[in-house]
Short mmCIF file of C-alpha atoms and ligand atoms in Angstrom, two decimals:
data_model
loop_
_atom_site.label_atom_id
_atom_site.label_comp_id
_atom_site.label_asym_id
_atom_site.label_seq_id
_atom_site.Cartn_x
_atom_site.Cartn_y
_atom_site.Cartn_z
CA MET A 251 0.02 -0.04 -0.05
CA ARG A 252 1.43 3.34 -0.99
CA GLY A 253 0.32 6.89 -0.22
CA LEU A 254 1.18 10.41 -0.99
CA VAL A 255 3.07 12.07 1.78
CA PHE A 256 4.37 15.79 1.83
CA ASN A 257 6.18 15.91 5.04
CA ILE A 258 7.13 13.72 8.08
CA GLN A 259 7.87 16.07 11.04
CA ARG A 260 9.73 14.69 14.22
CA PHE A 261 9.65 16.11 17.67
CA SER A 262 6.32 18.01 17.45
CA LEU A 263 4.78 19.28 20.55
CA HIS A 264 1.63 20.68 19.14
CA ASP A 265 -0.33 17.81 17.67
CA GLY A 266 -1.50 15.66 20.46
CA PRO A 267 0.01 14.64 23.82
CA GLY A 268 3.76 14.26 24.38
CA VAL A 269 6.44 14.48 21.74
CA ARG A 270 5.00 13.32 18.30
CA THR A 271 5.87 12.38 14.79
CA VAL A 272 3.47 14.00 12.53
CA VAL A 273 2.85 12.35 9.14
CA PHE A 274 1.46 15.09 6.63
CA LEU A 275 -0.68 13.51 3.89
CA LYS A 276 -1.35 15.18 0.65
CA GLY A 277 -4.90 15.94 -0.57
CA CYS A 278 -7.79 17.79 1.03
CA PRO A 279 -11.55 18.42 -0.01
CA LEU A 280 -11.52 21.69 1.71
CA ARG A 281 -10.09 25.06 0.76
CA CYS A 282 -9.84 27.04 3.98
CA ARG A 283 -8.99 30.55 3.24
CA TRP A 284 -6.36 30.52 5.99
CA CYS A 285 -4.64 27.43 5.06
CA SER A 286 -0.98 27.58 6.04
CA ASN A 287 -0.15 24.48 4.12
CA PRO A 288 -1.48 25.19 0.59
CA GLU A 289 0.89 22.29 -0.72
CA SER A 290 -1.32 19.94 1.19
CA GLN A 291 -4.45 20.48 -0.74
CA VAL A 292 -3.89 18.97 -4.22
CA HIS A 293 -4.07 15.17 -4.52
CA GLN A 294 -0.95 14.81 -6.59
CA PRO A 295 2.77 15.84 -6.39
CA GLU A 296 3.50 19.59 -7.25
CA ILE A 297 6.62 21.60 -8.04
CA MET A 298 7.26 24.51 -5.63
CA TYR A 299 9.42 27.45 -6.85
CA LEU A 300 11.60 29.29 -4.25
CA GLU A 301 12.48 32.58 -5.93
CA ARG A 302 15.11 33.58 -3.33
CA ARG A 303 17.19 30.42 -4.25
CA CYS A 304 17.09 30.92 -7.95
CA LEU A 305 20.26 31.81 -9.72
CA ARG A 306 18.46 32.72 -13.05
CA CYS A 307 20.57 30.41 -14.85
CA GLY A 308 17.96 29.07 -17.17
CA ALA A 309 18.86 25.29 -16.67
CA CYS A 310 15.36 24.43 -15.83
CA SER A 311 13.94 25.92 -19.12
CA ALA A 312 16.48 24.39 -21.19
CA VAL A 313 15.35 20.85 -20.20
CA CYS A 314 11.84 21.45 -20.25
CA SER A 315 10.19 19.93 -23.39
CA ALA A 316 6.75 21.03 -22.57
CA GLN A 317 8.06 24.73 -22.48
CA ALA A 318 6.11 25.15 -19.37
CA ILE A 319 8.82 26.88 -17.33
CA VAL A 320 9.89 30.28 -18.83
CA SER A 321 11.82 33.45 -17.70
CA ALA A 322 10.16 36.56 -16.51
CA GLU A 323 11.61 39.82 -17.37
CA ASP A 324 13.87 39.92 -14.38
CA GLY A 325 15.01 36.18 -14.92
CA THR A 326 13.03 34.67 -12.27
CA ARG A 327 10.88 31.51 -13.51
CA VAL A 328 7.17 31.35 -14.15
CA ILE A 329 5.61 27.79 -14.38
CA ASN A 330 2.61 27.41 -16.58
CA ARG A 331 0.97 24.65 -14.43
CA GLU A 332 -1.49 23.76 -17.16
CA ALA A 333 1.18 22.89 -19.68
CA CYS A 334 3.52 21.23 -17.18
CA THR A 335 3.45 17.37 -17.38
CA LEU A 336 5.14 16.97 -13.92
CA CYS A 337 8.12 15.15 -15.67
CA GLY A 338 10.41 16.47 -13.00
CA ARG A 339 13.39 17.25 -15.29
CA CYS A 340 13.58 20.88 -14.29
CA VAL A 341 13.79 19.76 -10.60
CA GLU A 342 16.77 17.48 -11.43
CA ALA A 343 18.33 20.37 -13.39
CA CYS A 344 18.21 22.90 -10.72
CA MET A 345 21.34 22.64 -8.76
CA PRO A 346 20.32 25.32 -6.01
CA GLU A 347 17.15 23.58 -5.32
CA ALA A 348 14.96 26.41 -6.08
CA LEU A 349 12.60 23.85 -7.56
CA ARG A 350 11.37 21.19 -5.48
CA TRP A 351 8.71 18.64 -5.15
CA SER A 352 5.93 18.70 -2.77
CA GLY A 353 4.49 15.20 -2.11
CA GLU A 354 6.21 11.89 -2.47
CA GLU A 355 4.77 8.42 -2.75
CA LYS A 356 5.90 6.24 0.05
CA SER A 357 4.99 2.82 1.24
CA ALA A 358 3.07 2.17 4.59
CA GLU A 359 6.22 0.30 5.68
CA GLU A 360 8.40 3.08 4.97
CA VAL A 361 6.39 5.64 6.90
CA ALA A 362 5.99 3.12 9.74
CA MET A 363 9.88 2.84 9.95
CA ALA A 364 10.15 6.58 10.19
CA ILE A 365 7.63 6.69 13.09
CA GLU A 366 9.32 3.77 14.86
CA ALA A 367 12.77 5.64 14.84
CA ASP A 368 11.34 7.72 17.90
CA GLU A 369 9.73 5.02 19.84
CA VAL A 370 11.80 5.66 22.81
CA VAL A 371 10.86 9.41 22.82
CA TYR A 372 7.17 8.42 22.63
CA ARG A 373 7.61 6.12 25.56
CA THR A 374 9.29 8.71 27.84
CA SER A 375 6.98 11.57 26.73
CA GLY A 376 3.69 10.00 26.28
CA GLY A 377 3.73 10.73 22.66
CA GLY A 378 3.18 8.99 19.43
CA VAL A 379 2.17 9.57 15.84
CA THR A 380 -0.31 12.13 14.55
CA PHE A 381 -1.77 11.67 11.09
CA SER A 382 -2.27 15.25 9.57
CA GLY A 383 -2.64 16.83 6.22
CA GLY A 384 -4.34 17.99 4.03
CA GLU A 385 -7.11 15.61 5.10
CA PRO A 386 -5.68 12.31 6.22
CA LEU A 387 -9.11 10.59 5.74
CA GLU A 388 -8.73 11.30 1.93
CA GLN A 389 -6.03 8.38 2.31
CA ALA A 390 -7.91 6.36 4.85
CA GLU A 391 -6.66 3.03 3.72
CA PHE A 392 -3.11 4.17 3.72
CA VAL A 393 -3.61 5.51 7.33
CA TYR A 394 -5.19 2.12 8.32
CA GLU A 395 -2.12 0.43 7.11
CA ILE A 396 0.40 2.59 9.04
CA ALA A 397 -1.81 2.69 12.20
CA SER A 398 -2.11 -1.16 12.15
CA ILE A 399 1.68 -1.48 12.42
CA CYS A 400 1.84 1.32 14.95
CA ARG A 401 -0.96 -0.67 17.03
CA ARG A 402 1.24 -3.82 16.98
CA LYS A 403 4.16 -1.84 18.16
CA GLY A 404 2.16 -0.18 21.02
CA ILE A 405 2.61 3.41 19.55
CA HIS A 406 -0.12 5.86 20.34
CA THR A 407 -1.99 7.12 17.42
CA ALA A 408 -3.89 10.34 16.93
CA ILE A 409 -5.49 11.90 13.67
CA GLU A 410 -6.05 15.78 12.83
CA THR A 411 -9.07 15.89 10.64
CA SER A 412 -11.42 18.28 9.20
CA GLY A 413 -14.12 15.62 9.82
CA TYR A 414 -15.30 15.95 6.14
CA ALA A 415 -15.30 12.23 5.00
CA GLU A 416 -17.45 9.38 4.49
CA GLN A 417 -18.64 7.85 7.83
CA GLY A 418 -17.47 4.41 6.79
CA LYS A 419 -13.83 5.68 6.66
CA ILE A 420 -14.14 6.93 10.20
CA ALA A 421 -15.63 3.67 11.37
CA ALA A 422 -12.90 1.66 9.86
CA LEU A 423 -10.19 3.80 11.65
CA ILE A 424 -11.95 3.92 15.05
CA PRO A 425 -10.18 0.73 16.45
CA LEU A 426 -6.83 1.97 15.38
CA ILE A 427 -7.01 5.74 16.61
CA ASP A 428 -6.50 6.58 20.13
CA LEU A 429 -7.41 10.27 19.78
CA TRP A 430 -9.37 12.18 17.29
CA LEU A 431 -8.36 16.00 17.08
CA PHE A 432 -11.47 17.25 15.18
CA ASP A 433 -11.82 20.73 13.63
CA VAL A 434 -14.97 22.72 14.12
CA LYS A 435 -14.35 25.76 12.07
CA HIS A 436 -17.73 27.49 11.91
CA PRO A 437 -21.12 26.63 13.44
CA ASP A 438 -23.08 28.46 10.58
CA ASN A 439 -23.26 26.46 7.46
CA GLU A 440 -23.32 29.31 5.00
CA LYS A 441 -20.24 30.87 6.57
CA HIS A 442 -18.53 27.53 6.71
CA ARG A 443 -19.05 27.06 3.04
CA TYR A 444 -17.73 30.42 2.36
CA TYR A 445 -14.58 30.18 4.32
CA THR A 446 -13.76 26.38 3.62
CA GLY A 447 -15.65 25.60 0.38
CA VAL A 448 -17.74 22.78 1.82
CA ASP A 449 -20.91 22.24 4.06
CA ASN A 450 -20.41 21.71 7.76
CA GLU A 451 -23.34 19.27 7.93
CA PRO A 452 -21.46 16.00 7.32
CA ILE A 453 -18.73 17.30 9.71
CA ILE A 454 -21.23 17.66 12.47
CA ALA A 455 -22.80 14.36 11.70
CA ASN A 456 -19.40 12.79 12.08
CA LEU A 457 -18.80 14.58 15.23
CA ARG A 458 -22.00 13.38 16.56
CA TYR A 459 -21.11 9.79 15.50
CA LEU A 460 -17.79 9.75 17.17
CA SER A 461 -19.39 11.26 20.34
CA ARG A 462 -22.17 8.71 20.36
CA LEU A 463 -19.78 5.92 20.43
CA GLY A 464 -17.69 7.47 23.13
CA VAL A 465 -14.52 7.82 21.06
CA PRO A 466 -11.95 10.17 22.60
CA VAL A 467 -12.27 13.46 20.72
CA VAL A 468 -10.65 16.82 21.24
CA VAL A 469 -12.51 19.59 19.33
CA ARG A 470 -10.16 22.11 17.81
CA ILE A 471 -11.07 25.58 16.65
CA PRO A 472 -8.87 27.80 14.43
CA PHE A 473 -9.69 30.93 16.28
CA ILE A 474 -9.63 33.78 13.85
CA GLY A 475 -10.76 37.48 14.15
CA GLY A 476 -13.31 38.43 11.52
CA VAL A 477 -14.20 34.60 11.01
CA ASN A 478 -15.36 32.85 14.08
CA ALA A 479 -13.73 34.81 17.09
CA ASP A 480 -16.71 37.04 17.97
CA GLN A 481 -18.58 36.41 20.92
CA GLU A 482 -21.79 35.59 19.10
CA THR A 483 -20.13 32.98 17.00
CA VAL A 484 -18.52 31.57 20.18
CA ALA A 485 -21.91 31.20 21.74
CA GLU A 486 -23.29 29.59 18.74
CA THR A 487 -20.23 27.06 18.72
CA ILE A 488 -20.82 26.31 22.38
CA GLU A 489 -24.64 25.61 21.68
CA LEU A 490 -23.60 23.27 18.82
CA LEU A 491 -21.15 21.19 20.84
CA ARG A 492 -23.70 21.09 23.69
CA SER A 493 -26.30 19.77 21.31
CA ILE A 494 -23.94 17.07 20.13
CA GLY A 495 -22.83 15.91 23.79
CA GLY A 496 -19.99 13.75 24.48
CA VAL A 497 -17.41 16.42 23.63
CA ARG A 498 -15.40 17.41 26.76
CA GLU A 499 -12.29 19.19 25.49
CA VAL A 500 -11.86 22.19 23.19
CA HIS A 501 -8.72 23.72 22.07
CA LEU A 502 -8.40 27.00 20.31
CA LEU A 503 -5.73 27.24 17.61
CA PRO A 504 -3.78 30.16 16.33
CA TYR A 505 -4.24 31.90 12.92
CA HIS A 506 -1.01 33.03 11.45
CA GLU A 507 0.30 33.88 8.09
CA LEU A 508 3.49 31.70 8.17
CA GLY A 509 2.23 29.83 5.01
CA VAL A 510 1.73 32.87 2.73
CA GLY A 511 5.03 32.62 0.92
CA LYS A 512 4.11 29.10 -0.22
CA TYR A 513 1.09 30.33 -2.19
CA GLY A 514 3.51 32.25 -4.40
CA GLN A 515 5.85 29.20 -4.72
CA LEU A 516 2.81 27.30 -6.01
CA GLY A 517 1.62 30.08 -8.13
CA ARG A 518 -1.53 30.67 -6.27
CA THR A 519 -2.80 33.79 -4.50
CA TYR A 520 -3.29 34.17 -0.75
CA ARG A 521 -6.37 36.15 0.32
CA ALA A 522 -6.24 36.82 4.11
CA PRO A 523 -9.65 35.94 5.37
CA GLY A 524 -9.23 37.45 8.91
CA TYR A 525 -6.87 38.62 11.59
CA SER A 526 -5.14 37.62 14.87
CA VAL A 527 -7.08 37.81 17.94
CA THR A 528 -6.38 39.82 21.13
CA ALA A 529 -5.68 38.21 24.70
CA GLU A 530 -9.21 39.55 25.76
CA ASP A 531 -10.84 37.63 22.75
CA VAL A 532 -9.16 34.29 23.80
CA ASP A 533 -9.77 34.83 27.63
CA GLU A 534 -13.34 35.75 27.01
CA ALA A 535 -13.88 32.68 24.67
CA LEU A 536 -12.15 30.34 27.22
CA GLU A 537 -14.30 31.53 30.10
CA LYS A 538 -17.51 30.98 28.07
CA PHE A 539 -16.37 27.33 27.02
CA ARG A 540 -15.39 26.61 30.67
CA ALA A 541 -18.53 28.00 32.05
CA ALA A 542 -20.53 25.81 29.65
CA GLY A 543 -18.78 22.92 31.15
CA PHE A 544 -15.79 22.24 28.62
CA VAL A 545 -12.18 21.71 29.37
CA ALA A 546 -10.90 24.61 27.24
CA ARG A 547 -7.44 25.82 26.35
CA ASN A 548 -5.35 28.14 24.20
CA ASP A 549 -3.32 25.72 22.11
CA GLY A 550 -0.58 28.08 20.77
CA ILE A 551 -2.32 31.35 20.18
CA LYS A 552 0.02 34.43 20.69
CA PRO A 553 -2.55 37.24 20.91
CA ARG A 554 -1.73 40.47 19.04
CA PRO A 555 -1.65 43.52 21.43
CA ARG A 556 -4.92 45.45 21.61
CA GLN A 557 -5.05 48.66 19.62
CA ALA A 558 -5.51 51.85 21.63
CA ASP A 559 -9.15 53.37 20.91
S1 LIG B 620 17.40 25.88 -12.86
FE1 LIG B 620 16.94 26.61 -10.71
S2 LIG B 620 18.12 28.43 -10.45
FE2 LIG B 620 18.23 28.02 -12.62
S3 LIG B 620 16.75 29.37 -13.42
FE3 LIG B 620 15.71 27.42 -13.05
S4 LIG B 620 14.81 27.70 -10.96
FE4 LIG B 620 16.42 29.28 -11.07
S1 LIG B 621 8.11 19.23 -14.47
FE1 LIG B 621 8.61 18.94 -16.53
S2 LIG B 621 7.06 19.88 -17.94
FE2 LIG B 621 6.80 20.64 -15.67
S3 LIG B 621 8.07 22.52 -15.76
FE3 LIG B 621 9.52 20.95 -15.05
S4 LIG B 621 10.61 20.20 -16.92
FE4 LIG B 621 8.63 21.39 -17.53
#
């Protein structure tokens, strides 16, 4: 069984308990406007272009028989992604590695070996592996294979999911996943569709399903000013989670623009959907969640200073 992986990150502290290896799988049905890993979205390998490394030597264009990579006026490269056949010759020809692949096919055994390399660290820290993306449920069978190996080795498994998947895929993975880190991005369906490109109804149905079965779930909310961080939306989110029942823990995640440069590298445009929240926004929301009976925490938000009135 082979799958498309775009990164394997060791020693992560933010994707579940303890120290973890995060396996990033490529391909996602959502198009969140704030996505900081745009290279995770497409279900096939892509070529990324890092302009600051480019020597303007033209070696890439010289080997491209599709004439898909051409020089701009200043010597930087422009890839015509419709004409590109993904042959990879330009990547091989580029000595300073200004061109590189995002996404590589790997076998389940190869990925499991990379995970097992840090078994001792997992044991001492209470960590394990986290499947992330993109949307890892898009490659559910691949995750199943790797998680089966991890189960045999006694390695803790977590999955970070948008929850947008067929319920059958979730059902198949329940026995192999110890912790579900489940995103709830917006309680309002119209706004959810506007910000992510998909309806939230199947997501809510899947969260309800996991909760009903008593599966360990942490709900994670990318907490974004102008999107879902206003107190009215917080109250609606709380109401939604209470109606689902079974969810005990809620984490607020940061919004940042660290991935903006990658949009340019992929020939895409970033449209900032919102802004960072203040400490008051975070505190007020956490208080509301706690008052409603949830264990709530800030999972990495560094609030922006409040502007003077
Ligand atoms: S081969 Fe690499 S360094 Fe040379 S022009 Fe192409 S992208 Fe730039
Ligand atoms: S991958 Fe092949 S077709 Fe695409 S730009 Fe590079 S050399 Fe040209």
